[in-house]
mmCIF file of C-alpha atoms in Angstrom:
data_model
loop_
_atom_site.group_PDB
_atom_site.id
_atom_site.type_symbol
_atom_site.label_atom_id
_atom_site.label_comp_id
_atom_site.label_asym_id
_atom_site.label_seq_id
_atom_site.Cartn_x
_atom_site.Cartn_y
_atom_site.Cartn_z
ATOM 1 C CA UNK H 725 108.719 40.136 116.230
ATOM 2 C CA UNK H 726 112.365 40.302 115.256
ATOM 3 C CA UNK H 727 114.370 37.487 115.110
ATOM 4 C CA UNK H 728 118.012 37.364 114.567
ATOM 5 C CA UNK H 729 119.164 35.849 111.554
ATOM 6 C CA UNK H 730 122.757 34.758 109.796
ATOM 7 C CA UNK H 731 123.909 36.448 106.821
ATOM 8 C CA UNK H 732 123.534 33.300 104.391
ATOM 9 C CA UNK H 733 119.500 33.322 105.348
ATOM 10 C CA UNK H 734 117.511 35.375 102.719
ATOM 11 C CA UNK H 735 114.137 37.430 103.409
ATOM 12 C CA UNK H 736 112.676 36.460 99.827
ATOM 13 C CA UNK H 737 109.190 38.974 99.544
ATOM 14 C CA UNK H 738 107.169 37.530 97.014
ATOM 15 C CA UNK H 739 104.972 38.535 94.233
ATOM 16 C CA UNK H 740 103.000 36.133 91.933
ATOM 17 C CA UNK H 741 100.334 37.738 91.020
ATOM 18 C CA UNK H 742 99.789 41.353 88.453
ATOM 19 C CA UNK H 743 96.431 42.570 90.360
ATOM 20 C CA UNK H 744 96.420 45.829 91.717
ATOM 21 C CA UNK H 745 96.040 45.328 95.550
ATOM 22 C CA UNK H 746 99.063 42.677 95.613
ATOM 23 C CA UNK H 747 100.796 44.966 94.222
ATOM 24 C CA UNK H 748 99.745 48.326 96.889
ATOM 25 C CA UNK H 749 100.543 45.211 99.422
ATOM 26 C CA UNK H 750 103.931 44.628 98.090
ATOM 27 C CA UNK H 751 105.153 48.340 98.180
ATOM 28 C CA UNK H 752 104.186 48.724 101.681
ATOM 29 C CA UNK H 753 106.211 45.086 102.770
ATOM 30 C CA UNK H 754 109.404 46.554 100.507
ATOM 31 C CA UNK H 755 109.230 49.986 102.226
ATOM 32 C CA UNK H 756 109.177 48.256 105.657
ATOM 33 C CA UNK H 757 111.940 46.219 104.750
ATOM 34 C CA UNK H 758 114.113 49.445 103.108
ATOM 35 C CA UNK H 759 113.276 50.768 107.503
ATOM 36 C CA UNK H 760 114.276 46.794 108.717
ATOM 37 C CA UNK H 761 118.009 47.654 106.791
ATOM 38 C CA UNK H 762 118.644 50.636 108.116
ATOM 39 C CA UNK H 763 118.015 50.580 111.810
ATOM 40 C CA UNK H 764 118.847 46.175 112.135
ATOM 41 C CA UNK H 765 121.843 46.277 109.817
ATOM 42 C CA UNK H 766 123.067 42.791 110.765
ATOM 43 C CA UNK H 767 119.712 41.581 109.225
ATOM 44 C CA UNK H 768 120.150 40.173 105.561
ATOM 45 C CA UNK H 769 116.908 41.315 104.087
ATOM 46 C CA UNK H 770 116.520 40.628 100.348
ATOM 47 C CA UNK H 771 113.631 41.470 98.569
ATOM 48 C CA UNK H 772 112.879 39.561 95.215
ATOM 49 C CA UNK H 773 109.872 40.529 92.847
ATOM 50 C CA UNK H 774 109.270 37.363 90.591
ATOM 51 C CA UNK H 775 106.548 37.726 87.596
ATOM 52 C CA UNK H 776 103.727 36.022 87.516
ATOM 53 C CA UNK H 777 103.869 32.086 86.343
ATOM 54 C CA UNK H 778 102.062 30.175 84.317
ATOM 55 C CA UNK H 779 104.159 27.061 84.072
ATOM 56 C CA UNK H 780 104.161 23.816 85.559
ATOM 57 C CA UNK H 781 107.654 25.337 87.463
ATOM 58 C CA UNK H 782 106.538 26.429 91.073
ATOM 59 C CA UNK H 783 107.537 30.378 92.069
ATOM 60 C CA UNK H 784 110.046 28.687 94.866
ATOM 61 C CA UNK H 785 111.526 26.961 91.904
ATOM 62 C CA UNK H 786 111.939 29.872 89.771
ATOM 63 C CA UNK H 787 113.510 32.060 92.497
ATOM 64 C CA UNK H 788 115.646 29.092 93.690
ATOM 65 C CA UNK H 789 117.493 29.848 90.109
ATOM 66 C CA UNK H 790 118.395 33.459 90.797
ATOM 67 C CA UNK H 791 119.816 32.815 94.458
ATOM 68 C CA UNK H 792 123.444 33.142 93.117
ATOM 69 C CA UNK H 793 121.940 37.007 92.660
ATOM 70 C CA UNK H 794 121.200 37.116 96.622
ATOM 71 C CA UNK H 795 124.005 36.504 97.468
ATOM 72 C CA UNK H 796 125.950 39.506 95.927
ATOM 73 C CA UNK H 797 124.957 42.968 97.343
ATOM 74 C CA UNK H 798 122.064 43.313 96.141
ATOM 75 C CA UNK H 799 119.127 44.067 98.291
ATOM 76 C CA UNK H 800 115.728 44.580 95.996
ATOM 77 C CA UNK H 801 115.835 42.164 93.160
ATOM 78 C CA UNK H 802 113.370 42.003 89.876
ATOM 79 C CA UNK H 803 113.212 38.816 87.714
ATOM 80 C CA UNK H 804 111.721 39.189 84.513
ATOM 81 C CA UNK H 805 111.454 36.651 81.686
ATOM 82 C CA UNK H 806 113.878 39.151 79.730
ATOM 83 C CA UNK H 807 116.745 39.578 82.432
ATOM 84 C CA UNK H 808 117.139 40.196 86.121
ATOM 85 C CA UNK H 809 117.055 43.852 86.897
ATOM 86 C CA UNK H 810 117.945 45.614 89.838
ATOM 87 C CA UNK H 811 117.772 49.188 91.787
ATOM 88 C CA UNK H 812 120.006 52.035 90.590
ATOM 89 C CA UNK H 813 120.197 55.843 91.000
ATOM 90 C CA UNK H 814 120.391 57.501 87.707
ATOM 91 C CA UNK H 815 119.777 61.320 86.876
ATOM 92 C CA UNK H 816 116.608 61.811 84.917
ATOM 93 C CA UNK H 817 116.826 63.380 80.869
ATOM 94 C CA UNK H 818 117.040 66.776 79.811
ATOM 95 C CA UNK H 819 113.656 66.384 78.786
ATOM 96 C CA UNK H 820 112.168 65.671 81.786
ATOM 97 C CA UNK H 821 113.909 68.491 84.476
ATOM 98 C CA UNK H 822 112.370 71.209 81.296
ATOM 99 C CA UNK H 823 108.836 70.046 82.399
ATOM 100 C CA UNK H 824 107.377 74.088 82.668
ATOM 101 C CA UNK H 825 105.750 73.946 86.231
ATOM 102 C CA UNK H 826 102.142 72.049 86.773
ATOM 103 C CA UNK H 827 99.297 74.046 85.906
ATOM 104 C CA UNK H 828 96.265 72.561 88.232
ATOM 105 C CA UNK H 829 92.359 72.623 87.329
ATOM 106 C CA UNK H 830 89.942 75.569 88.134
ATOM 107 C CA UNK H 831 86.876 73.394 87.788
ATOM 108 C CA UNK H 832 86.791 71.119 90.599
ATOM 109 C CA UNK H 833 88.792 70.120 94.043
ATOM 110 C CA UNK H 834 91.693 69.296 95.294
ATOM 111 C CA UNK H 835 91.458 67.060 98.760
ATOM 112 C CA UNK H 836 94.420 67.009 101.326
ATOM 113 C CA UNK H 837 93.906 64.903 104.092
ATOM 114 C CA UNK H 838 96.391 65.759 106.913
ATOM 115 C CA UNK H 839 95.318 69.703 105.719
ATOM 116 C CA UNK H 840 96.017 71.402 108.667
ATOM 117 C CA UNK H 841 99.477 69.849 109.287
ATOM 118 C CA UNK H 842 102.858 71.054 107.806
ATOM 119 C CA UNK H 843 102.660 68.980 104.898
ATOM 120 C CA UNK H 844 99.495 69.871 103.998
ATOM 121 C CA UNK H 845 99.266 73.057 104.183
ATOM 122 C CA UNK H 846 102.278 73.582 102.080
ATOM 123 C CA UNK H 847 100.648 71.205 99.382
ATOM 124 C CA UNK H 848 97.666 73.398 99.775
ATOM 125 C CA UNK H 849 99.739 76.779 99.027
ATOM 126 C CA UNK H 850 101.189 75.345 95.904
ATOM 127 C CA UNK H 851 97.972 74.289 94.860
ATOM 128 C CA UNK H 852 96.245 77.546 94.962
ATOM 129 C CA UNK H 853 99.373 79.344 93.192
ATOM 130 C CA UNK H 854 99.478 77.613 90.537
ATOM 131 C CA UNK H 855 95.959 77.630 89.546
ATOM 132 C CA UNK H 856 93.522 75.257 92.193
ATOM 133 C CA UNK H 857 90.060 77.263 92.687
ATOM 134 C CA UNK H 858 88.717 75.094 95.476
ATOM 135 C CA UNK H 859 91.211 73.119 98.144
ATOM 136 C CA UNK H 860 89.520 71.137 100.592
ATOM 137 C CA UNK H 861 91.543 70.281 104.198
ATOM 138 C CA UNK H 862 90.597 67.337 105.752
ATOM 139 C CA UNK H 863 91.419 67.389 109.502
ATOM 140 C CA UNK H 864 90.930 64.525 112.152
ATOM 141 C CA UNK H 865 91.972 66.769 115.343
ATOM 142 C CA UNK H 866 90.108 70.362 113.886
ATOM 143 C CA UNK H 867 93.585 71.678 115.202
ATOM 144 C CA UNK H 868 96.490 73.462 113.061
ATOM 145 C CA UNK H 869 99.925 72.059 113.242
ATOM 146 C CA UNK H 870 101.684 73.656 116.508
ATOM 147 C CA UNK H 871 104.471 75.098 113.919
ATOM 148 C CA UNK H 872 102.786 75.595 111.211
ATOM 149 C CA UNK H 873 100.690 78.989 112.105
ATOM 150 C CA UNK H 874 102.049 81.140 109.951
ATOM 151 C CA UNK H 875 101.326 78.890 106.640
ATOM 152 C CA UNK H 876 97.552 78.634 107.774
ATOM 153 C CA UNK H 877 97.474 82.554 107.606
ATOM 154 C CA UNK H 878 98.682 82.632 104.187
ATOM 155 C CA UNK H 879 96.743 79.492 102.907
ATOM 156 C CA UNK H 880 93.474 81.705 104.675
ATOM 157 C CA UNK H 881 94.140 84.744 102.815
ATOM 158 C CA UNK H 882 92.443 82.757 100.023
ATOM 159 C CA UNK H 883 89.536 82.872 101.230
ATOM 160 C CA UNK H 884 86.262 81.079 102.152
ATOM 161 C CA UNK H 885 85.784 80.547 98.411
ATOM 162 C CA UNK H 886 88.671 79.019 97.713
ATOM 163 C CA UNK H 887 89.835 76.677 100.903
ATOM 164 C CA UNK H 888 87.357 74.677 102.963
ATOM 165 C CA UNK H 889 88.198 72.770 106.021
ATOM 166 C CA UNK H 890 86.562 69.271 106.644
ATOM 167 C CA UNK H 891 86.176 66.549 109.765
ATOM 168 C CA UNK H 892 86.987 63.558 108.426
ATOM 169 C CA UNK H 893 88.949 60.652 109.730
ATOM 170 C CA UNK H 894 90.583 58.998 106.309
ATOM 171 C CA UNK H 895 90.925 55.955 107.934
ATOM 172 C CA UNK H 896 87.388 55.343 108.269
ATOM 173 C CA UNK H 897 86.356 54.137 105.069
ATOM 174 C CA UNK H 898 82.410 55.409 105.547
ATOM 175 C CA UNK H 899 83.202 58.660 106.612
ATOM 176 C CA UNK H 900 85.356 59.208 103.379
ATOM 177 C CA UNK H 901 83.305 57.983 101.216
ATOM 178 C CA UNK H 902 80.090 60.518 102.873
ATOM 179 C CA UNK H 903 83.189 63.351 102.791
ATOM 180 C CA UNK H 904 83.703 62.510 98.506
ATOM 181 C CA UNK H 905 80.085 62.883 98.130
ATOM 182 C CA UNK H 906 79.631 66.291 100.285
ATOM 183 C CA UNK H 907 83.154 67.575 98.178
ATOM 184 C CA UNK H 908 81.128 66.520 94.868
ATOM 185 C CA UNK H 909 78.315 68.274 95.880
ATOM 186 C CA UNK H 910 79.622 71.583 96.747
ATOM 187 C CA UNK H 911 82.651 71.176 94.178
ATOM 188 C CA UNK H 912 81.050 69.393 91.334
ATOM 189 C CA UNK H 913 84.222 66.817 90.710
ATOM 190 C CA UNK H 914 87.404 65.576 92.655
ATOM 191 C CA UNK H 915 90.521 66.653 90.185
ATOM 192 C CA UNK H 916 93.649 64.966 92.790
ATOM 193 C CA UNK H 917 94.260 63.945 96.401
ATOM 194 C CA UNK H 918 97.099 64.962 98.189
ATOM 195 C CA UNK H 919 97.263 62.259 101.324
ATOM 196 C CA UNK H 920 99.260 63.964 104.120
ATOM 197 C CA UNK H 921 97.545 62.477 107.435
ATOM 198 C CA UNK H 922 99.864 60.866 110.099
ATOM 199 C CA UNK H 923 100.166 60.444 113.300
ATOM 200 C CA UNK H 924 104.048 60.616 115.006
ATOM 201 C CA UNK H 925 104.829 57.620 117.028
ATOM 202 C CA UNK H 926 108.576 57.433 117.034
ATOM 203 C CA UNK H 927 109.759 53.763 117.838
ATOM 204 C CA UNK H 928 112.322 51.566 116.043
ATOM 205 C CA UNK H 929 111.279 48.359 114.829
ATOM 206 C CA UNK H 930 112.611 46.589 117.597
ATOM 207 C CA UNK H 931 110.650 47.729 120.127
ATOM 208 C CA UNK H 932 107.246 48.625 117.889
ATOM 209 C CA UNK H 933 104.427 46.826 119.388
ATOM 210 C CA UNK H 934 101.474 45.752 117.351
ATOM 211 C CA UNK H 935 98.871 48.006 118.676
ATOM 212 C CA UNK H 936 101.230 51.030 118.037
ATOM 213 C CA UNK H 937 102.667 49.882 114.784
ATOM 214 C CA UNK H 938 98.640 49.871 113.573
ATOM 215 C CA UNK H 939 97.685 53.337 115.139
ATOM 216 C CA UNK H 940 100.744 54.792 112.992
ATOM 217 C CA UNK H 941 99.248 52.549 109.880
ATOM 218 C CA UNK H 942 95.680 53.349 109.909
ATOM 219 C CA UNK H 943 95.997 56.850 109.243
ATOM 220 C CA UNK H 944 98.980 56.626 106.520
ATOM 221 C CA UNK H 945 98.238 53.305 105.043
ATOM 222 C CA UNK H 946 94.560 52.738 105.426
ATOM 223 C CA UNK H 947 93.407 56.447 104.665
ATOM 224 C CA UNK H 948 95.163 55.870 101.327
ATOM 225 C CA UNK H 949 93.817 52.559 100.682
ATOM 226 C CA UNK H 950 89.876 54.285 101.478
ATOM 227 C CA UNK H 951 90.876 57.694 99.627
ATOM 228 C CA UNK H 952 92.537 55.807 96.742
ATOM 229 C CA UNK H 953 89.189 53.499 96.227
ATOM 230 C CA UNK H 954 86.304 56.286 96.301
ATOM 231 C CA UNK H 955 88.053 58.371 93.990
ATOM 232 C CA UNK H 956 89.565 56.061 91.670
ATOM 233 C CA UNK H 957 87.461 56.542 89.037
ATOM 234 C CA UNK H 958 87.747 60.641 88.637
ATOM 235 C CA UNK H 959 91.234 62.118 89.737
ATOM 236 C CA UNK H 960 94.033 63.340 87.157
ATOM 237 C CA UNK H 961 96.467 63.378 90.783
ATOM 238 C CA UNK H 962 97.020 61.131 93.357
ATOM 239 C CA UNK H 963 100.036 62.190 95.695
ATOM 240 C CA UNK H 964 100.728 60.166 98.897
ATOM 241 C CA UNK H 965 103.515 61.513 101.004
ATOM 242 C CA UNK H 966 105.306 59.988 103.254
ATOM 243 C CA UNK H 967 106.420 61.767 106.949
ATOM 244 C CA UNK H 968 109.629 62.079 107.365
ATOM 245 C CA UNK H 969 111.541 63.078 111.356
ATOM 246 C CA UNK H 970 114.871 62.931 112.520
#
């Protein structure tokens, strides 16, 4: 639930540890709260990334320190032992907008969960032109994307040998892990993931109830937690995109 708060409270999201799964945890709490700013603007959320400690001073301590840095502008603060850094919108090198265009492997799969939506079957299109042998769509419903008809009939003119179409629900993590082994099988390795699946439930925060703020979840947030873990140890790509409506 919501609760309305005064601008001098702070909404301090905490992380104290370096492992890997605090840290998918924290990117999903930050992203909720970048949504809680936008649509409950008299809200003062602040989130504040402090390093890991290993002195006798407590984490609360430590941040207690930096508050004079809440209470500027500021909305997603890191605190390093080096300096307090925070987020800014710079435009990347020269170097980096020359990258030539990706070149993808002929030697294995690529999976796309979400494959027969919009998103996906654009991602699957760019795959196969610049290079992808074998793209396999995963698919909950078995049904193509009301508007996206015309992009299944160019992904098809591929071919059987070249795009496969799967039933797999991503957010059940024994079904993807029997769907990694049957794309292993048939394609020999797993070269990236493209996670596309999602389910449209439009709701503010304010009025999201907990059984419909997990339905939107499981497929988005869940899928990529199973997809990310039994393919981990194999994948050059790993591409999770986000949905995006107005």
């Amino acid at each position: 639930d919501l609760h309305r708060v005064d601008r001098r409270q702070r909404q301090m999201c905490i992380r104290d540890r370096w492992d890997t799964e605090q840290q998918q945890v924290q990117s999903a709490v930050w992203g909720l709260a970048r949504t809680l700013r936008t649509e409950q603007r008299q809200l003062r959320c602040v989130c504040v990334d402090l390093p890991m400690i290993d002195t006798p001073v407590t984490t609360e301590a430590f941040g207690c320190v930096h508050l004079n840095m809440i209470d500027s502008d500021e909305e997603e603060i890191v605190i390093r032992d080096d300096g307090t850094y925070v987020r800014r919108l710079v435009e990347c090198s020269a170097e980096l907008q020359a990258l030539p265009q990706a070149k993808f492997a002929s030697d294995g799969a690529y999976i796309i969960s979400g494959g027969l939506g919009g998103l996906g079957l654009v991602a699957a299109r760019h795959l196969l032109l610049n290079g992808a042998e074998s793209v396999v769509l995963l698919t909950r419903s078995g049904v193509v994307a009301y508007d996206s008809s015309d992009m299944w009939d160019e992904v098809c003119q591929y071919g059987a040998s070249k795009v496969t179409v799967m039933r797999c629900d991503v957010g059940d993590s024994v079904a993807v892990s029997r769907m990694i082994a049957e794309v292993r099988s048939l394609c020999g390795r797993v070269c990236g993931v493209f996670h596309a699946a999602g389910i449209i439930a439009n709701h503010d925060l304010a009025s999201l109830s907990s059984p419909s703020f997990v339905d939107v979840c499981d497929p988005k947030v869940t899928g990529a937690w199973n997809m990310h873990h039994s393919t981990m140890d194999s994948v050059s790509y790993t591409h999770l995109r986000a949905h995006e409506t107005g």
